[in-house]
Amino acid sequence: MSIVPGDPPDVQVDCLLGGSEHPLPLGTMDEARPICNACTARSVWREDED
């Protein structure tokens, strides 16, 4: 995540699942939320999973 200065400031989200060398931009927090919530990657810890 990064904060982009502005009025109001904007939070931009990148997916780092492929590694920090190749971040995948997902957009704002609101735009990224459904994408992240739908992620089925097993290496990602999910609060609703054991």
PDB file with SEQRES, HELIX, SHEET and CRYST1 records, atoms N, CA, C and O in Angstrom:
SEQRES   1 A   50  MET SER ILE VAL PRO GLY ASP PRO PRO ASP VAL GLN VAL          
SEQRES   2 A   50  ASP CYS LEU LEU GLY GLY SER GLU HIS PRO LEU PRO LEU          
SEQRES   3 A   50  GLY THR MET ASP GLU ALA ARG PRO ILE CYS ASN ALA CYS          
SEQRES   4 A   50  THR ALA ARG SER VAL TRP ARG GLU ASP GLU ASP                  
HELIX    1 AA1 MET A   29  ASN A   37  1                                   9    
SHEET    1 AA1 3 SER A   2  VAL A   4  0                                        
SHEET    2 AA1 3 ASP A  10  CYS A  15 -1                                        
SHEET    3 AA1 3 LEU A  24  THR A  28 -1                                        
CRYST1    1.000    1.000    1.000  90.00  90.00  90.00 P 1           1          
ATOM      1  N   MET A   1       0.842  -1.162   0.000  1.00  0.00           N  
ATOM      2  CA  MET A   1       0.000   0.000   0.000  1.00  0.00           C  
ATOM      3  C   MET A   1       0.887   1.223   0.000  1.00  0.00           C  
ATOM      4  O   MET A   1       1.982   1.232   0.563  1.00  0.00           O  
ATOM      5  N   SER A   2       0.383   2.250  -0.645  1.00  0.00           N  
ATOM      6  CA  SER A   2       1.074   3.524  -0.624  1.00  0.00           C  
ATOM      7  C   SER A   2       0.032   4.626  -0.548  1.00  0.00           C  
ATOM      8  O   SER A   2      -1.090   4.479  -1.033  1.00  0.00           O  
ATOM      9  N   ILE A   3       0.424   5.731   0.070  1.00  0.00           N  
ATOM     10  CA  ILE A   3      -0.463   6.881   0.195  1.00  0.00           C  
ATOM     11  C   ILE A   3      -0.031   7.906  -0.840  1.00  0.00           C  
ATOM     12  O   ILE A   3       1.120   8.343  -0.858  1.00  0.00           O  
ATOM     13  N   VAL A   4      -0.966   8.283  -1.701  1.00  0.00           N  
ATOM     14  CA  VAL A   4      -0.708   9.260  -2.747  1.00  0.00           C  
ATOM     15  C   VAL A   4      -1.219  10.607  -2.253  1.00  0.00           C  
ATOM     16  O   VAL A   4      -2.402  10.753  -1.945  1.00  0.00           O  
ATOM     17  N   PRO A   5      -0.311  11.608  -2.177  1.00  0.00           N  
ATOM     18  CA  PRO A   5      -0.749  12.921  -1.695  1.00  0.00           C  
ATOM     19  C   PRO A   5      -1.853  13.491  -2.578  1.00  0.00           C  
ATOM     20  O   PRO A   5      -1.892  13.244  -3.783  1.00  0.00           O  
ATOM     21  N   GLY A   6      -2.719  14.233  -1.979  1.00  0.00           N  
ATOM     22  CA  GLY A   6      -3.808  14.874  -2.698  1.00  0.00           C  
ATOM     23  C   GLY A   6      -4.813  15.413  -1.709  1.00  0.00           C  
ATOM     24  O   GLY A   6      -4.571  15.401  -0.502  1.00  0.00           O  
ATOM     25  N   ASP A   7      -5.931  15.882  -2.205  1.00  0.00           N  
ATOM     26  CA  ASP A   7      -6.962  16.393  -1.330  1.00  0.00           C  
ATOM     27  C   ASP A   7      -8.265  15.701  -1.667  1.00  0.00           C  
ATOM     28  O   ASP A   7      -8.941  16.155  -2.590  1.00  0.00           O  
ATOM     29  N   PRO A   8      -8.663  14.661  -1.005  1.00  0.00           N  
ATOM     30  CA  PRO A   8      -7.986  13.990   0.112  1.00  0.00           C  
ATOM     31  C   PRO A   8      -6.906  13.034  -0.389  1.00  0.00           C  
ATOM     32  O   PRO A   8      -6.909  12.655  -1.560  1.00  0.00           O  
ATOM     33  N   PRO A   9      -5.980  12.642   0.495  1.00  0.00           N  
ATOM     34  CA  PRO A   9      -4.960  11.662   0.102  1.00  0.00           C  
ATOM     35  C   PRO A   9      -5.618  10.347  -0.310  1.00  0.00           C  
ATOM     36  O   PRO A   9      -6.705  10.013   0.161  1.00  0.00           O  
ATOM     37  N   ASP A  10      -4.962   9.620  -1.177  1.00  0.00           N  
ATOM     38  CA  ASP A  10      -5.513   8.388  -1.726  1.00  0.00           C  
ATOM     39  C   ASP A  10      -4.613   7.222  -1.349  1.00  0.00           C  
ATOM     40  O   ASP A  10      -3.389   7.345  -1.394  1.00  0.00           O  
ATOM     41  N   VAL A  11      -5.205   6.097  -0.978  1.00  0.00           N  
ATOM     42  CA  VAL A  11      -4.443   4.896  -0.657  1.00  0.00           C  
ATOM     43  C   VAL A  11      -4.489   3.980  -1.875  1.00  0.00           C  
ATOM     44  O   VAL A  11      -5.570   3.606  -2.330  1.00  0.00           O  
ATOM     45  N   GLN A  12      -3.332   3.618  -2.400  1.00  0.00           N  
ATOM     46  CA  GLN A  12      -3.228   2.714  -3.544  1.00  0.00           C  
ATOM     47  C   GLN A  12      -2.721   1.368  -3.047  1.00  0.00           C  
ATOM     48  O   GLN A  12      -1.798   1.309  -2.234  1.00  0.00           O  
ATOM     49  N   VAL A  13      -3.320   0.293  -3.531  1.00  0.00           N  
ATOM     50  CA  VAL A  13      -3.007  -1.060  -3.073  1.00  0.00           C  
ATOM     51  C   VAL A  13      -2.335  -1.832  -4.202  1.00  0.00           C  
ATOM     52  O   VAL A  13      -2.783  -1.791  -5.347  1.00  0.00           O  
ATOM     53  N   ASP A  14      -1.256  -2.538  -3.868  1.00  0.00           N  
ATOM     54  CA  ASP A  14      -0.577  -3.430  -4.804  1.00  0.00           C  
ATOM     55  C   ASP A  14      -0.583  -4.834  -4.220  1.00  0.00           C  
ATOM     56  O   ASP A  14      -0.376  -5.013  -3.020  1.00  0.00           O  
ATOM     57  N   CYS A  15      -0.819  -5.828  -5.065  1.00  0.00           N  
ATOM     58  CA  CYS A  15      -0.730  -7.220  -4.643  1.00  0.00           C  
ATOM     59  C   CYS A  15       0.723  -7.653  -4.778  1.00  0.00           C  
ATOM     60  O   CYS A  15       1.322  -7.499  -5.843  1.00  0.00           O  
ATOM     61  N   LEU A  16       1.291  -8.192  -3.709  1.00  0.00           N  
ATOM     62  CA  LEU A  16       2.683  -8.637  -3.712  1.00  0.00           C  
ATOM     63  C   LEU A  16       2.791 -10.159  -3.752  1.00  0.00           C  
ATOM     64  O   LEU A  16       3.855 -10.713  -3.474  1.00  0.00           O  
ATOM     65  N   LEU A  17       1.699 -10.833  -4.095  1.00  0.00           N  
ATOM     66  CA  LEU A  17       1.700 -12.292  -4.124  1.00  0.00           C  
ATOM     67  C   LEU A  17       2.747 -12.830  -5.101  1.00  0.00           C  
ATOM     68  O   LEU A  17       3.344 -13.878  -4.852  1.00  0.00           O  
ATOM     69  N   GLY A  18       2.971 -12.129  -6.197  1.00  0.00           N  
ATOM     70  CA  GLY A  18       3.972 -12.552  -7.187  1.00  0.00           C  
ATOM     71  C   GLY A  18       5.382 -12.119  -6.837  1.00  0.00           C  
ATOM     72  O   GLY A  18       6.312 -12.373  -7.603  1.00  0.00           O  
ATOM     73  N   GLY A  19       5.560 -11.471  -5.697  1.00  0.00           N  
ATOM     74  CA  GLY A  19       6.869 -11.005  -5.265  1.00  0.00           C  
ATOM     75  C   GLY A  19       6.936  -9.488  -5.328  1.00  0.00           C  
ATOM     76  O   GLY A  19       6.249  -8.855  -6.130  1.00  0.00           O  
ATOM     77  N   SER A  20       7.763  -8.920  -4.482  1.00  0.00           N  
ATOM     78  CA  SER A  20       7.864  -7.466  -4.416  1.00  0.00           C  
ATOM     79  C   SER A  20       8.511  -6.875  -5.666  1.00  0.00           C  
ATOM     80  O   SER A  20       8.417  -5.671  -5.902  1.00  0.00           O  
ATOM     81  N   GLU A  21       9.171  -7.720  -6.472  1.00  0.00           N  
ATOM     82  CA  GLU A  21       9.793  -7.232  -7.708  1.00  0.00           C  
ATOM     83  C   GLU A  21       8.740  -6.965  -8.781  1.00  0.00           C  
ATOM     84  O   GLU A  21       8.984  -6.201  -9.714  1.00  0.00           O  
ATOM     85  N   HIS A  22       7.573  -7.590  -8.650  1.00  0.00           N  
ATOM     86  CA  HIS A  22       6.517  -7.479  -9.660  1.00  0.00           C  
ATOM     87  C   HIS A  22       5.170  -7.190  -9.005  1.00  0.00           C  
ATOM     88  O   HIS A  22       4.267  -8.024  -9.073  1.00  0.00           O  
ATOM     89  N   PRO A  23       5.013  -6.012  -8.365  1.00  0.00           N  
ATOM     90  CA  PRO A  23       3.726  -5.711  -7.724  1.00  0.00           C  
ATOM     91  C   PRO A  23       2.627  -5.532  -8.756  1.00  0.00           C  
ATOM     92  O   PRO A  23       2.855  -4.972  -9.828  1.00  0.00           O  
ATOM     93  N   LEU A  24       1.443  -6.006  -8.430  1.00  0.00           N  
ATOM     94  CA  LEU A  24       0.285  -5.891  -9.308  1.00  0.00           C  
ATOM     95  C   LEU A  24      -0.617  -4.782  -8.751  1.00  0.00           C  
ATOM     96  O   LEU A  24      -1.233  -4.966  -7.702  1.00  0.00           O  
ATOM     97  N   PRO A  25      -0.701  -3.645  -9.432  1.00  0.00           N  
ATOM     98  CA  PRO A  25      -1.539  -2.553  -8.912  1.00  0.00           C  
ATOM     99  C   PRO A  25      -3.019  -2.924  -8.950  1.00  0.00           C  
ATOM    100  O   PRO A  25      -3.535  -3.361  -9.978  1.00  0.00           O  
ATOM    101  N   LEU A  26      -3.695  -2.741  -7.809  1.00  0.00           N  
ATOM    102  CA  LEU A  26      -5.109  -3.086  -7.695  1.00  0.00           C  
ATOM    103  C   LEU A  26      -5.998  -1.854  -7.576  1.00  0.00           C  
ATOM    104  O   LEU A  26      -7.222  -1.984  -7.594  1.00  0.00           O  
ATOM    105  N   GLY A  27      -5.428  -0.685  -7.458  1.00  0.00           N  
ATOM    106  CA  GLY A  27      -6.214   0.544  -7.355  1.00  0.00           C  
ATOM    107  C   GLY A  27      -6.367   1.010  -5.925  1.00  0.00           C  
ATOM    108  O   GLY A  27      -5.519   0.744  -5.073  1.00  0.00           O  
ATOM    109  N   THR A  28      -7.456   1.708  -5.676  1.00  0.00           N  
ATOM    110  CA  THR A  28      -7.710   2.238  -4.342  1.00  0.00           C  
ATOM    111  C   THR A  28      -8.110   1.101  -3.398  1.00  0.00           C  
ATOM    112  O   THR A  28      -8.331  -0.031  -3.828  1.00  0.00           O  
ATOM    113  N   MET A  29      -8.198   1.418  -2.131  1.00  0.00           N  
ATOM    114  CA  MET A  29      -8.599   0.423  -1.135  1.00  0.00           C  
ATOM    115  C   MET A  29      -9.976  -0.142  -1.476  1.00  0.00           C  
ATOM    116  O   MET A  29     -10.194  -1.349  -1.381  1.00  0.00           O  
ATOM    117  N   ASP A  30     -10.899   0.723  -1.871  1.00  0.00           N  
ATOM    118  CA  ASP A  30     -12.253   0.262  -2.216  1.00  0.00           C  
ATOM    119  C   ASP A  30     -12.252  -0.602  -3.473  1.00  0.00           C  
ATOM    120  O   ASP A  30     -13.007  -1.571  -3.553  1.00  0.00           O  
ATOM    121  N   GLU A  31     -11.418  -0.266  -4.451  1.00  0.00           N  
ATOM    122  CA  GLU A  31     -11.344  -1.061  -5.677  1.00  0.00           C  
ATOM    123  C   GLU A  31     -10.665  -2.402  -5.428  1.00  0.00           C  
ATOM    124  O   GLU A  31     -11.032  -3.404  -6.044  1.00  0.00           O  
ATOM    125  N   ALA A  32      -9.683  -2.433  -4.536  1.00  0.00           N  
ATOM    126  CA  ALA A  32      -8.913  -3.645  -4.276  1.00  0.00           C  
ATOM    127  C   ALA A  32      -9.636  -4.636  -3.367  1.00  0.00           C  
ATOM    128  O   ALA A  32      -9.402  -5.842  -3.455  1.00  0.00           O  
ATOM    129  N   ARG A  33     -10.503  -4.143  -2.505  1.00  0.00           N  
ATOM    130  CA  ARG A  33     -11.147  -5.012  -1.506  1.00  0.00           C  
ATOM    131  C   ARG A  33     -11.840  -6.227  -2.124  1.00  0.00           C  
ATOM    132  O   ARG A  33     -11.590  -7.340  -1.661  1.00  0.00           O  
ATOM    133  N   PRO A  34     -12.705  -6.083  -3.150  1.00  0.00           N  
ATOM    134  CA  PRO A  34     -13.352  -7.284  -3.702  1.00  0.00           C  
ATOM    135  C   PRO A  34     -12.363  -8.235  -4.369  1.00  0.00           C  
ATOM    136  O   PRO A  34     -12.567  -9.449  -4.367  1.00  0.00           O  
ATOM    137  N   ILE A  35     -11.299  -7.688  -4.933  1.00  0.00           N  
ATOM    138  CA  ILE A  35     -10.272  -8.535  -5.561  1.00  0.00           C  
ATOM    139  C   ILE A  35      -9.549  -9.340  -4.493  1.00  0.00           C  
ATOM    140  O   ILE A  35      -9.357 -10.547  -4.641  1.00  0.00           O  
ATOM    141  N   CYS A  36      -9.149  -8.676  -3.423  1.00  0.00           N  
ATOM    142  CA  CYS A  36      -8.440  -9.354  -2.330  1.00  0.00           C  
ATOM    143  C   CYS A  36      -9.350 -10.357  -1.630  1.00  0.00           C  
ATOM    144  O   CYS A  36      -8.916 -11.455  -1.281  1.00  0.00           O  
ATOM    145  N   ASN A  37     -10.604  -9.983  -1.427  1.00  0.00           N  
ATOM    146  CA  ASN A  37     -11.543 -10.889  -0.766  1.00  0.00           C  
ATOM    147  C   ASN A  37     -11.801 -12.140  -1.589  1.00  0.00           C  
ATOM    148  O   ASN A  37     -12.096 -13.195  -1.026  1.00  0.00           O  
ATOM    149  N   ALA A  38     -11.696 -12.047  -2.902  1.00  0.00           N  
ATOM    150  CA  ALA A  38     -11.935 -13.194  -3.778  1.00  0.00           C  
ATOM    151  C   ALA A  38     -10.677 -14.032  -4.009  1.00  0.00           C  
ATOM    152  O   ALA A  38     -10.745 -15.077  -4.656  1.00  0.00           O  
ATOM    153  N   CYS A  39      -9.540 -13.590  -3.493  1.00  0.00           N  
ATOM    154  CA  CYS A  39      -8.273 -14.297  -3.715  1.00  0.00           C  
ATOM    155  C   CYS A  39      -8.324 -15.690  -3.094  1.00  0.00           C  
ATOM    156  O   CYS A  39      -8.728 -15.859  -1.944  1.00  0.00           O  
ATOM    157  N   THR A  40      -7.914 -16.667  -3.866  1.00  0.00           N  
ATOM    158  CA  THR A  40      -7.927 -18.052  -3.379  1.00  0.00           C  
ATOM    159  C   THR A  40      -6.517 -18.592  -3.167  1.00  0.00           C  
ATOM    160  O   THR A  40      -6.337 -19.795  -2.974  1.00  0.00           O  
ATOM    161  N   ALA A  41      -5.523 -17.720  -3.202  1.00  0.00           N  
ATOM    162  CA  ALA A  41      -4.139 -18.161  -3.019  1.00  0.00           C  
ATOM    163  C   ALA A  41      -3.974 -18.792  -1.641  1.00  0.00           C  
ATOM    164  O   ALA A  41      -4.342 -18.192  -0.631  1.00  0.00           O  
ATOM    165  N   ARG A  42      -3.432 -19.978  -1.603  1.00  0.00           N  
ATOM    166  CA  ARG A  42      -3.267 -20.705  -0.336  1.00  0.00           C  
ATOM    167  C   ARG A  42      -2.189 -20.095   0.548  1.00  0.00           C  
ATOM    168  O   ARG A  42      -2.171 -20.356   1.751  1.00  0.00           O  
ATOM    169  N   SER A  43      -1.302 -19.301  -0.006  1.00  0.00           N  
ATOM    170  CA  SER A  43      -0.221 -18.722   0.789  1.00  0.00           C  
ATOM    171  C   SER A  43      -0.654 -17.455   1.522  1.00  0.00           C  
ATOM    172  O   SER A  43       0.133 -16.870   2.266  1.00  0.00           O  
ATOM    173  N   VAL A  44      -1.896 -17.031   1.317  1.00  0.00           N  
ATOM    174  CA  VAL A  44      -2.401 -15.819   1.947  1.00  0.00           C  
ATOM    175  C   VAL A  44      -3.207 -16.210   3.180  1.00  0.00           C  
ATOM    176  O   VAL A  44      -4.142 -17.005   3.095  1.00  0.00           O  
ATOM    177  N   TRP A  45      -2.833 -15.638   4.337  1.00  0.00           N  
ATOM    178  CA  TRP A  45      -3.563 -15.924   5.562  1.00  0.00           C  
ATOM    179  C   TRP A  45      -4.894 -15.203   5.515  1.00  0.00           C  
ATOM    180  O   TRP A  45      -4.956 -14.013   5.207  1.00  0.00           O  
ATOM    181  N   ARG A  46      -5.958 -15.925   5.822  1.00  0.00           N  
ATOM    182  CA  ARG A  46      -7.303 -15.355   5.837  1.00  0.00           C  
ATOM    183  C   ARG A  46      -7.894 -15.542   7.232  1.00  0.00           C  
ATOM    184  O   ARG A  46      -7.855 -16.641   7.785  1.00  0.00           O  
ATOM    185  N   GLU A  47      -8.433 -14.480   7.791  1.00  0.00           N  
ATOM    186  CA  GLU A  47      -8.995 -14.525   9.131  1.00  0.00           C  
ATOM    187  C   GLU A  47     -10.115 -15.551   9.254  1.00  0.00           C  
ATOM    188  O   GLU A  47     -10.314 -16.129  10.323  1.00  0.00           O  
ATOM    189  N   ASP A  48     -10.855 -15.782   8.155  1.00  0.00           N  
ATOM    190  CA  ASP A  48     -11.995 -16.694   8.222  1.00  0.00           C  
ATOM    191  C   ASP A  48     -11.623 -18.147   7.955  1.00  0.00           C  
ATOM    192  O   ASP A  48     -12.507 -18.998   7.852  1.00  0.00           O  
ATOM    193  N   GLU A  49     -10.329 -18.448   7.842  1.00  0.00           N  
ATOM    194  CA  GLU A  49      -9.871 -19.819   7.609  1.00  0.00           C  
ATOM    195  C   GLU A  49      -9.078 -20.324   8.800  1.00  0.00           C  
ATOM    196  O   GLU A  49      -8.538 -19.531   9.571  1.00  0.00           O  
ATOM    197  N   ASP A  50      -9.005 -21.635   8.954  1.00  0.00           N  
ATOM    198  CA  ASP A  50      -8.191 -22.231  10.019  1.00  0.00           C  
ATOM    199  C   ASP A  50      -6.755 -22.346   9.585  1.00  0.00           C  
ATOM    200  O   ASP A  50      -5.916 -22.824  10.349  1.00  0.00           O  
TER     201      ASP A  50                                                      
END                                                                             
